[in-house]
CSV table of C-alpha atoms in Angstrom, one decimal:
chain,number,residue,atom,x,y,z
A,20,MET,CA,-58.9,-118.9,119.2
A,21,GLU,CA,-57.7,-117.0,116.5
A,22,ASN,CA,-54.8,-114.2,116.6
A,23,THR,CA,-57.1,-111.0,114.6
A,24,PRO,CA,-60.0,-109.4,116.8
A,25,LEU,CA,-63.7,-110.1,115.7
A,26,LEU,CA,-64.3,-106.7,114.5
A,27,GLU,CA,-60.8,-105.6,113.5
A,28,GLY,CA,-61.6,-104.2,110.0
A,29,VAL,CA,-64.6,-102.1,111.5
A,30,HIS,CA,-64.6,-98.7,110.9
A,31,VAL,CA,-66.5,-96.3,114.0
A,32,VAL,CA,-66.6,-92.6,114.2
A,33,ASP,CA,-67.6,-91.5,117.4
A,34,LEU,CA,-69.7,-88.6,117.1
A,35,ALA,CA,-71.1,-88.6,120.7
A,36,SER,CA,-70.4,-87.5,123.9
A,37,PHE,CA,-70.1,-88.8,127.7
A,38,ILE,CA,-70.9,-92.4,128.6
A,39,ALA,CA,-73.4,-94.0,127.0
A,40,GLY,CA,-73.1,-93.6,123.2
A,41,PRO,CA,-68.8,-92.9,123.5
A,42,ALA,CA,-69.4,-96.5,125.8
A,43,ALA,CA,-71.0,-98.2,123.4
A,44,ALA,CA,-67.7,-97.8,120.8
A,45,THR,CA,-65.2,-98.4,123.6
A,46,VAL,CA,-67.4,-101.7,123.5
A,47,LEU,CA,-66.9,-102.5,119.7
A,48,GLY,CA,-63.0,-100.9,120.1
A,49,ASP,CA,-62.6,-103.5,123.0
A,50,PHE,CA,-63.3,-106.6,119.9
A,51,GLY,CA,-61.0,-104.4,117.6
A,52,ALA,CA,-62.8,-102.0,115.5
A,53,ASP,CA,-60.9,-98.9,114.7
A,54,ILE,CA,-62.8,-95.7,116.4
A,55,VAL,CA,-61.9,-92.1,115.9
A,56,LYS,CA,-63.8,-90.0,118.2
A,57,VAL,CA,-64.4,-86.7,116.6
A,58,GLU,CA,-64.6,-83.9,119.3
A,59,PRO,CA,-65.1,-79.7,119.5
A,60,PRO,CA,-61.9,-77.5,118.8
A,61,ARG,CA,-60.3,-76.7,122.2
A,62,THR,CA,-63.0,-78.2,124.9
A,63,GLY,CA,-63.2,-81.2,123.3
A,64,ASP,CA,-65.8,-84.3,125.2
A,65,THR,CA,-67.1,-81.7,128.1
A,66,TYR,CA,-66.5,-85.6,129.7
A,67,ARG,CA,-63.1,-85.2,130.1
A,68,ALA,CA,-63.7,-82.3,133.0
A,69,PHE,CA,-65.4,-85.0,134.7
A,70,SER,CA,-62.7,-86.1,137.1
A,71,ARG,CA,-62.4,-82.9,138.7
A,72,LEU,CA,-66.3,-82.0,139.3
A,73,PRO,CA,-66.7,-82.2,142.9
A,74,PRO,CA,-68.1,-84.3,144.7
A,75,ASN,CA,-65.5,-87.0,142.8
A,76,PRO,CA,-62.8,-88.3,144.2
A,77,LYS,CA,-59.5,-86.7,143.7
A,78,VAL,CA,-57.2,-88.4,141.7
A,79,GLU,CA,-53.7,-87.3,141.1
A,80,GLY,CA,-52.3,-87.9,137.5
A,81,ALA,CA,-55.1,-89.7,135.8
A,82,ASN,CA,-58.2,-89.0,134.0
A,83,TYR,CA,-60.1,-92.5,135.3
A,84,ALA,CA,-63.2,-91.5,133.8
A,85,TRP,CA,-61.8,-90.5,130.5
A,86,GLN,CA,-60.0,-93.6,130.8
A,87,LEU,CA,-62.7,-95.7,131.4
A,88,THR,CA,-65.0,-94.7,127.8
A,89,ASN,CA,-62.3,-93.7,125.6
A,90,ARG,CA,-59.7,-96.1,125.6
A,91,ASN,CA,-58.8,-97.6,122.7
A,92,LYS,CA,-59.9,-94.3,120.3
A,93,ARG,CA,-58.2,-91.7,118.0
A,94,SER,CA,-59.1,-88.6,118.6
A,95,ILE,CA,-59.3,-85.8,115.3
A,96,GLU,CA,-60.9,-81.9,116.3
A,97,LEU,CA,-63.4,-80.8,114.3
A,98,ASN,CA,-65.5,-77.7,114.2
A,99,LEU,CA,-68.5,-79.3,113.1
A,100,LYS,CA,-70.1,-75.4,113.2
A,101,CYS,CA,-67.2,-74.9,110.1
A,102,PRO,CA,-68.9,-75.1,106.6
A,103,ASP,CA,-65.6,-76.7,105.3
A,104,ALA,CA,-65.4,-79.6,108.1
A,105,ARG,CA,-68.4,-80.3,106.2
A,106,ALA,CA,-65.5,-82.7,103.8
A,107,VAL,CA,-64.1,-84.2,106.0
A,108,LEU,CA,-67.6,-85.5,107.7
A,109,GLU,CA,-68.9,-86.7,104.5
A,110,ARG,CA,-65.3,-88.6,104.5
A,111,LEU,CA,-65.6,-90.1,107.8
A,112,VAL,CA,-69.0,-91.4,107.3
A,113,ARG,CA,-68.0,-92.8,103.8
A,114,TRP,CA,-65.0,-94.8,105.8
A,115,ALA,CA,-67.2,-95.8,108.4
A,116,ASP,CA,-69.1,-99.0,109.4
A,117,VAL,CA,-71.2,-97.5,112.1
A,118,VAL,CA,-71.2,-93.5,113.3
A,119,VAL,CA,-72.5,-93.3,116.7
A,120,THR,CA,-73.9,-89.8,117.8
A,121,ASN,CA,-76.4,-88.3,120.8
A,122,PHE,CA,-76.8,-85.3,119.6
A,123,PRO,CA,-80.7,-84.1,121.1
A,124,PRO,CA,-83.2,-84.4,117.5
A,125,PRO,CA,-82.6,-79.8,117.0
A,126,THR,CA,-78.5,-80.5,116.6
A,127,ARG,CA,-79.0,-83.0,115.0
A,128,ALA,CA,-80.8,-81.1,112.0
A,129,LYS,CA,-79.3,-78.0,112.6
A,130,LEU,CA,-75.7,-79.3,111.9
A,131,GLY,CA,-77.0,-82.0,108.9
A,132,LEU,CA,-76.2,-84.9,110.7
A,133,GLU,CA,-79.4,-87.1,111.0
A,134,TYR,CA,-79.7,-90.4,109.7
A,135,ALA,CA,-80.9,-89.3,106.1
A,136,ASP,CA,-78.6,-87.1,105.4
A,137,LEU,CA,-76.2,-89.6,106.8
A,138,ALA,CA,-77.9,-92.4,104.8
A,139,PRO,CA,-77.5,-91.4,101.0
A,140,LEU,CA,-73.3,-91.0,101.7
A,141,ASN,CA,-73.1,-95.0,102.9
A,142,PRO,CA,-75.8,-97.3,102.3
A,143,ARG,CA,-74.0,-99.8,104.0
A,144,LEU,CA,-73.7,-97.1,107.4
A,145,ILE,CA,-75.2,-98.2,110.9
A,146,TYR,CA,-76.3,-95.1,112.3
A,147,ALA,CA,-76.5,-95.7,116.3
A,148,ASP,CA,-78.0,-93.2,118.1
A,149,VAL,CA,-79.0,-93.0,121.9
A,150,THR,CA,-81.4,-90.6,123.5
A,151,GLY,CA,-82.4,-89.4,127.2
A,152,PHE,CA,-86.5,-89.9,126.3
A,153,GLY,CA,-86.6,-91.9,123.2
A,154,GLU,CA,-87.2,-90.6,119.5
A,155,SER,CA,-90.8,-89.0,120.3
A,156,GLY,CA,-93.0,-87.6,122.3
A,157,PRO,CA,-93.1,-84.5,123.8
A,158,ASP,CA,-90.0,-84.7,126.1
A,159,ALA,CA,-88.2,-85.8,122.7
A,160,HIS,CA,-86.4,-82.7,122.4
A,161,LEU,CA,-85.1,-82.2,126.6
A,162,PRO,CA,-81.7,-83.0,127.0
A,163,GLY,CA,-81.3,-86.4,129.5
A,164,PHE,CA,-78.8,-87.7,132.4
A,165,ASP,CA,-78.9,-91.3,133.6
A,166,ALA,CA,-79.8,-89.2,136.9
A,167,THR,CA,-82.7,-87.7,135.2
A,168,ALA,CA,-83.9,-90.2,132.3
A,169,TYR,CA,-82.9,-93.7,133.5
A,170,TRP,CA,-83.4,-93.4,137.8
A,171,ALA,CA,-85.9,-91.0,138.0
A,172,ARG,CA,-88.0,-91.0,135.5
A,173,THR,CA,-89.2,-95.0,135.7
A,174,GLY,CA,-89.6,-95.2,138.8
A,175,LEU,CA,-86.5,-96.7,139.5
A,176,MET,CA,-85.3,-93.6,142.5
A,177,ASP,CA,-88.6,-94.0,143.9
A,178,VAL,CA,-88.9,-97.5,144.7
A,179,THR,CA,-85.2,-98.7,146.1
A,180,ARG,CA,-85.3,-95.6,148.9
A,181,GLN,CA,-86.6,-96.7,152.1
A,182,ARG,CA,-89.7,-95.9,153.1
A,183,ASP,CA,-90.0,-92.2,154.4
A,184,THR,CA,-86.5,-90.6,153.6
A,185,PRO,CA,-85.7,-88.5,150.5
A,186,PRO,CA,-84.1,-90.5,147.2
A,187,GLY,CA,-80.5,-91.6,147.1
A,188,ILE,CA,-78.8,-90.6,144.0
A,189,ASN,CA,-77.9,-92.9,141.3
A,190,VAL,CA,-73.6,-93.9,141.2
A,191,PRO,CA,-73.1,-91.5,137.8
A,192,GLY,CA,-72.7,-93.4,134.7
A,193,SER,CA,-74.5,-97.0,135.7
A,194,GLY,CA,-77.6,-95.9,133.6
A,195,ASP,CA,-75.3,-95.1,131.0
A,196,HIS,CA,-73.4,-98.1,130.8
A,197,ALA,CA,-76.1,-100.1,130.6
A,198,THR,CA,-77.7,-98.2,127.6
A,199,ALA,CA,-74.5,-98.5,126.2
A,200,VAL,CA,-74.3,-102.8,126.2
A,201,SER,CA,-78.2,-102.3,124.7
A,202,LEU,CA,-76.6,-100.0,122.0
A,203,TYR,CA,-74.1,-102.2,121.7
A,204,ALA,CA,-75.8,-104.9,121.2
A,205,GLY,CA,-77.9,-102.8,118.3
A,206,ILE,CA,-75.0,-102.3,116.8
A,207,MET,CA,-74.3,-106.3,116.3
A,208,THR,CA,-78.0,-106.8,115.3
A,209,ALA,CA,-77.8,-104.1,112.5
A,210,LEU,CA,-74.2,-105.2,111.2
A,211,TYR,CA,-75.9,-108.7,111.3
A,212,ARG,CA,-78.2,-107.5,109.2
A,213,ARG,CA,-76.2,-105.6,106.5
A,214,GLU,CA,-74.6,-109.1,106.2
A,215,LYS,CA,-78.0,-110.4,105.3
A,216,THR,CA,-79.5,-107.7,103.4
A,217,GLY,CA,-76.2,-105.3,102.0
A,218,GLN,CA,-78.2,-102.2,103.7
A,219,GLY,CA,-77.1,-100.2,106.7
A,220,ALA,CA,-79.5,-99.7,109.4
A,221,HIS,CA,-80.7,-97.1,112.2
A,222,VAL,CA,-80.1,-98.0,115.9
A,223,THR,CA,-82.0,-96.6,118.1
A,224,ALA,CA,-81.7,-97.3,122.1
A,225,SER,CA,-82.6,-94.6,124.9
A,226,LEU,CA,-81.7,-93.7,128.8
A,227,ILE,CA,-85.6,-94.0,129.8
A,228,ALA,CA,-85.5,-97.2,127.9
A,229,GLU,CA,-83.4,-98.7,129.6
A,230,GLY,CA,-84.4,-97.3,133.3
A,231,ALA,CA,-88.0,-98.9,132.3
A,232,TRP,CA,-86.0,-102.0,131.4
A,233,ALA,CA,-84.4,-102.2,134.8
A,234,ALA,CA,-87.3,-101.8,136.5
A,235,GLY,CA,-89.0,-104.0,134.2
A,236,VAL,CA,-90.2,-106.5,137.5
A,237,TRP,CA,-92.3,-104.6,139.2
A,238,LEU,CA,-93.7,-101.6,136.2
A,239,GLN,CA,-94.6,-104.9,134.7
A,240,ALA,CA,-96.3,-106.0,137.8
A,241,VAL,CA,-98.1,-102.3,137.7
A,242,LEU,CA,-98.8,-102.7,133.9
A,243,ALA,CA,-100.9,-105.9,135.1
A,244,GLY,CA,-102.7,-104.0,137.5
A,245,ALA,CA,-101.0,-104.6,140.5
A,246,GLN,CA,-100.5,-101.9,143.5
A,247,ASN,CA,-97.6,-99.6,142.7
A,248,PRO,CA,-94.8,-101.3,145.7
A,249,ARG,CA,-93.9,-98.8,147.8
A,250,PRO,CA,-90.4,-98.3,148.5
A,251,VAL,CA,-89.0,-100.9,151.4
A,252,ASP,CA,-89.8,-100.5,155.6
A,253,ARG,CA,-86.0,-102.6,156.7
A,254,LEU,CA,-87.8,-102.7,159.7
A,255,ASN,CA,-91.0,-104.1,159.0
A,256,PRO,CA,-90.0,-105.2,155.1
A,257,PRO,CA,-92.4,-107.4,152.9
A,258,ASN,CA,-90.0,-110.6,153.3
A,259,ALA,CA,-87.6,-110.6,156.3
A,260,LEU,CA,-85.2,-112.8,155.0
A,261,ALA,CA,-84.5,-111.0,151.7
A,262,ASN,CA,-83.3,-107.9,154.1
A,263,ALA,CA,-80.4,-106.0,155.0
A,264,TYR,CA,-79.0,-106.3,158.1
A,265,ARG,CA,-76.0,-104.5,159.9
A,266,THR,CA,-73.1,-106.3,162.2
A,267,ALA,CA,-71.1,-105.4,165.0
A,268,ASP,CA,-68.7,-104.0,163.1
A,269,ASP,CA,-71.5,-101.3,161.1
A,270,ARG,CA,-71.1,-103.6,158.3
A,271,TRP,CA,-74.0,-104.9,155.8
A,272,LEU,CA,-75.3,-108.3,154.9
A,273,LEU,CA,-77.7,-109.0,152.6
A,274,LEU,CA,-80.0,-111.7,153.2
A,275,ALA,CA,-81.8,-113.3,149.8
A,276,PHE,CA,-82.7,-117.5,150.2
A,277,VAL,CA,-83.2,-119.5,147.6
A,278,ASN,CA,-85.4,-121.9,148.6
A,279,GLU,CA,-86.6,-120.5,152.1
A,280,ASP,CA,-87.8,-123.4,153.8
A,281,LYS,CA,-85.4,-125.8,153.4
A,282,GLN,CA,-82.7,-122.8,154.2
A,283,VAL,CA,-84.7,-121.4,157.0
A,284,PRO,CA,-84.1,-124.1,159.2
A,285,LEU,CA,-80.4,-124.1,158.8
A,286,PHE,CA,-80.1,-120.4,158.6
A,287,LEU,CA,-81.8,-119.9,162.1
A,288,ARG,CA,-79.9,-122.5,164.1
A,289,ALA,CA,-76.8,-121.4,162.8
A,290,ILE,CA,-77.2,-117.8,164.0
A,291,GLY,CA,-78.3,-119.6,167.8
A,292,HIS,CA,-81.4,-119.5,167.6
A,293,PRO,CA,-83.0,-123.3,166.9
A,294,GLU,CA,-86.4,-122.3,169.1
A,295,ALA,CA,-87.1,-119.5,166.0
A,296,ALA,CA,-86.8,-123.2,164.1
A,297,GLU,CA,-89.9,-124.3,165.8
A,298,ASN,CA,-91.7,-121.4,166.2
A,299,PRO,CA,-94.9,-121.3,164.1
A,300,HIS,CA,-94.0,-117.8,162.9
A,301,TYR,CA,-91.4,-119.1,160.9
A,302,ALA,CA,-92.9,-122.1,159.3
A,303,ASN,CA,-94.1,-121.4,155.5
A,304,THR,CA,-94.3,-118.0,153.0
A,305,ALA,CA,-96.5,-116.9,154.8
A,306,SER,CA,-96.3,-117.2,158.2
A,307,ARG,CA,-93.0,-115.8,157.8
A,308,ARG,CA,-94.4,-112.2,155.5
A,309,ALA,CA,-97.0,-111.6,157.9
A,310,HIS,CA,-95.0,-111.5,161.1
A,311,ALA,CA,-91.8,-110.1,158.9
A,312,ALA,CA,-91.4,-107.2,161.1
A,313,GLU,CA,-91.3,-109.2,164.1
A,314,ILE,CA,-87.9,-111.6,162.4
A,315,ALA,CA,-86.4,-108.5,161.2
A,316,ALA,CA,-86.8,-107.6,164.8
A,317,LEU,CA,-84.8,-110.8,165.8
A,318,LEU,CA,-82.4,-110.7,162.7
A,319,ASP,CA,-81.3,-107.0,163.7
A,320,LYS,CA,-80.2,-107.8,166.8
A,321,THR,CA,-78.8,-111.1,166.7
A,322,PHE,CA,-76.1,-109.7,164.0
A,323,ALA,CA,-75.5,-106.5,165.6
A,324,THR,CA,-73.8,-109.5,167.9
A,325,HIS,CA,-70.7,-110.5,166.2
A,326,PRO,CA,-68.5,-108.8,163.4
A,327,LEU,CA,-68.5,-109.4,159.5
A,328,ALA,CA,-65.7,-112.1,159.3
A,329,ASP,CA,-67.8,-114.2,162.0
A,330,TRP,CA,-71.2,-114.4,160.3
A,331,ARG,CA,-69.5,-115.4,157.1
A,332,GLN,CA,-68.1,-118.1,158.7
A,333,VAL,CA,-71.6,-119.1,160.0
A,334,LEU,CA,-73.0,-118.3,156.8
A,335,ASP,CA,-71.0,-119.9,154.7
A,336,ALA,CA,-70.4,-123.0,156.6
A,337,ALA,CA,-74.5,-123.2,156.8
A,338,ASP,CA,-74.4,-122.9,153.0
A,339,VAL,CA,-77.0,-120.0,152.8
A,340,THR,CA,-77.5,-117.3,149.8
A,341,TYR,CA,-76.1,-114.1,151.2
A,342,GLY,CA,-73.8,-110.9,149.9
A,343,VAL,CA,-71.7,-108.9,152.1
A,344,VAL,CA,-71.7,-104.9,151.0
A,345,GLN,CA,-68.8,-103.9,150.0
A,346,THR,CA,-67.1,-101.3,149.4
A,347,LEU,CA,-65.7,-99.8,146.0
A,348,GLU,CA,-62.2,-99.9,147.4
A,349,GLU,CA,-63.1,-104.0,148.3
A,350,CYS,CA,-64.0,-104.4,145.2
A,351,ALA,CA,-61.1,-103.0,143.6
A,352,GLU,CA,-58.9,-105.4,145.3
A,353,ASP,CA,-61.8,-108.3,144.8
A,354,PRO,CA,-60.1,-111.8,143.3
A,355,GLN,CA,-63.0,-112.7,141.8
A,356,LEU,CA,-62.8,-109.7,139.6
A,357,LEU,CA,-59.6,-110.0,139.3
A,358,ALA,CA,-60.1,-113.0,137.8
A,359,ASN,CA,-62.5,-112.7,135.7
A,360,GLN,CA,-60.6,-110.4,133.8
A,361,ILE,CA,-63.3,-107.3,134.8
A,362,LEU,CA,-60.4,-105.3,136.0
A,363,VAL,CA,-57.5,-105.5,133.7
A,364,PRO,CA,-54.3,-103.7,133.2
A,365,ILE,CA,-53.8,-100.8,131.1
A,366,ASP,CA,-51.1,-101.5,128.3
A,367,ASP,CA,-49.7,-98.5,128.5
A,368,SER,CA,-46.1,-99.4,129.3
A,369,SER,CA,-45.7,-97.8,133.2
A,370,ALA,CA,-43.8,-100.2,134.8
A,371,LYS,CA,-46.4,-100.9,137.6
A,372,PRO,CA,-49.4,-101.1,135.6
A,373,HIS,CA,-53.0,-99.2,135.9
A,374,LEU,CA,-56.1,-101.4,136.1
A,375,THR,CA,-59.4,-100.5,134.1
A,376,ILE,CA,-63.1,-102.2,133.9
A,377,ASP,CA,-63.9,-104.5,131.1
A,378,SER,CA,-66.5,-103.6,129.0
A,379,PRO,CA,-69.2,-107.0,130.3
A,380,VAL,CA,-69.3,-108.6,126.6
A,381,ARG,CA,-67.5,-111.6,126.4
A,382,LEU,CA,-66.8,-114.5,123.8
A,383,ASP,CA,-64.4,-117.7,124.8
A,384,GLN,CA,-63.3,-118.0,121.2
A,385,GLU,CA,-62.5,-114.3,120.8
A,386,ARG,CA,-59.9,-112.2,122.2
A,387,LYS,CA,-60.5,-108.8,123.2
A,388,VAL,CA,-57.8,-106.1,122.3
A,389,SER,CA,-55.4,-104.9,125.2
A,390,PRO,CA,-56.7,-101.3,126.2
A,391,ARG,CA,-55.0,-98.6,125.1
A,392,PRO,CA,-54.7,-95.0,127.5
A,393,ALA,CA,-57.3,-92.9,126.2
A,394,PRO,CA,-56.4,-90.2,123.4
A,395,ASP,CA,-55.6,-86.6,124.1
A,396,LEU,CA,-58.1,-84.3,122.2
A,397,GLY,CA,-56.8,-84.1,119.0
A,398,GLU,CA,-53.9,-86.2,119.2
A,399,HIS,CA,-54.8,-87.9,116.0
A,400,THR,CA,-55.7,-85.2,113.6
A,401,GLU,CA,-53.4,-84.7,111.1
A,402,SER,CA,-53.0,-88.3,110.6
A,403,ILE,CA,-57.0,-89.3,110.4
A,404,LEU,CA,-57.0,-86.4,107.8
A,405,ARG,CA,-54.0,-87.7,105.6
A,406,GLU,CA,-55.6,-91.3,105.5
A,407,LEU,CA,-59.0,-89.2,104.8
A,408,GLY,CA,-56.8,-88.4,101.7
A,409,PHE,CA,-56.4,-84.7,102.6
A,410,ASP,CA,-52.7,-83.6,101.6
A,411,ALA,CA,-50.5,-81.1,103.0
A,412,ALA,CA,-52.6,-77.9,101.5
A,413,GLY,CA,-55.9,-79.5,101.9
A,414,ILE,CA,-55.1,-79.5,106.2
A,415,ASP,CA,-53.7,-76.2,106.2
A,416,ASN,CA,-56.9,-74.9,104.0
A,417,LEU,CA,-58.7,-76.5,107.4
A,418,ARG,CA,-56.7,-74.8,109.9
A,419,GLY,CA,-57.2,-71.2,107.4
A,420,ALA,CA,-60.8,-72.1,107.7
A,421,GLY,CA,-61.5,-73.4,111.1
A,422,ALA,CA,-62.6,-76.5,110.8
A,423,ILE,CA,-59.4,-77.8,113.0
A,424,PRO,CA,-57.5,-75.8,115.8
A,425,PRO,CA,-54.2,-75.2,114.4
A,426,HIS,CA,-51.0,-77.3,114.8
A,427,HIS,CA,-50.6,-78.7,118.5
A,428,CYS,CA,-47.6,-81.0,119.8
A,429,GLU,CA,-48.7,-84.6,120.6
A,430,PRO,CA,-48.6,-85.6,124.5
A,431,ASP,CA,-45.5,-87.8,125.8
A,432,ASN,CA,-47.5,-89.7,127.9
A,433,PRO,CA,-51.9,-90.2,127.4
A,434,LEU,CA,-52.5,-91.0,131.0
A,435,THR,CA,-50.9,-87.7,132.6
A,436,GLU,CA,-53.7,-85.2,133.7
A,437,PRO,CA,-51.8,-82.9,132.6
A,438,THR,CA,-51.9,-83.8,129.2
A,439,MET,CA,-55.3,-84.6,128.8
A,440,ARG,CA,-57.3,-80.6,129.1
A,441,THR,CA,-59.6,-80.9,131.2
A,442,HIS,CA,-61.8,-78.3,130.9
A,443,THR,CA,-64.6,-77.1,132.9
A,444,THR,CA,-68.1,-77.4,130.9
């Protein structure tokens, strides 16, 4: 394994906001790419304010959401609405291998940020664009978030709810993070294409496409003419052995048998119901489906008699497939996540390192860079401008024109919340 990160020397300009686009850039940065995040002056990316908005948990001294999605980046404040900022943008585009954006199509056109505007500046440019509802169609212009475009629009919100209950709200960013990995895959595909052709490309991803892919098993069934799967009734499920059950200490277990005919008799004897193993209602798949409500009622009563720890011992000994519905607090200390370096320390030189979540893509033969603190707003403005060839007079001219803000002091610790300068939207 070489010491040099795989994507070292790859230059990325992150023009995007919130999660999906910036998170794709984060994955590139995890493999060593140099990421310059362009943010509007004073406010910055409005995602900086997310950790202060209800109902999110209050975390003293840390902008946790910003850190997760913007580690290993440099920040430049640039007013793209100012004509004088165009010179900076064009130098960034010529410097870049990849530009990531999620501006709505009308905004891209107004600011001159469409692929057709930027590609002539750099024929090898990979232009990566993420939208809520795709590039075409009647809703292409609409703003999209993962809750609306990924979760609600694609049927996921409907088919995952319990029957006769309101739909649940997804975990913030779940659709965004999935879409970010798809956008990253598209960028890497385009970089591979560039190696073969020498030419750049326009890469697209959307929350609605990602949601349709996530809902693909049921959506494909409907496309093939099947009846629309309705929300599950836990007390009368399609399959009582792929269902959730509450334990005596108010925890939940999820059964998920792979080979029912083999595992069901072992399972029934292990939980204290050997008589059920001889019951013809449990004999085969068709019978178990026909009597799912009866089986669910039996399992409900059975699992309610003992706490989770007891059931884990029983089910582990029987070697049957199940899962525990963990809390986030349990996930944060899960030895499996730690052993597989899914949770990794932030390289902030503190006595007690903070942990963050690694991106899910990895190669055994390539090392990732250590997660560093996410940047303060405009923290690297002057140094980036100097790299782009602007001298002191040129930087002063940009300030005078309003393309960049007045000089501000750099922070001592970019992990602490006061230096993050979060803002309300």
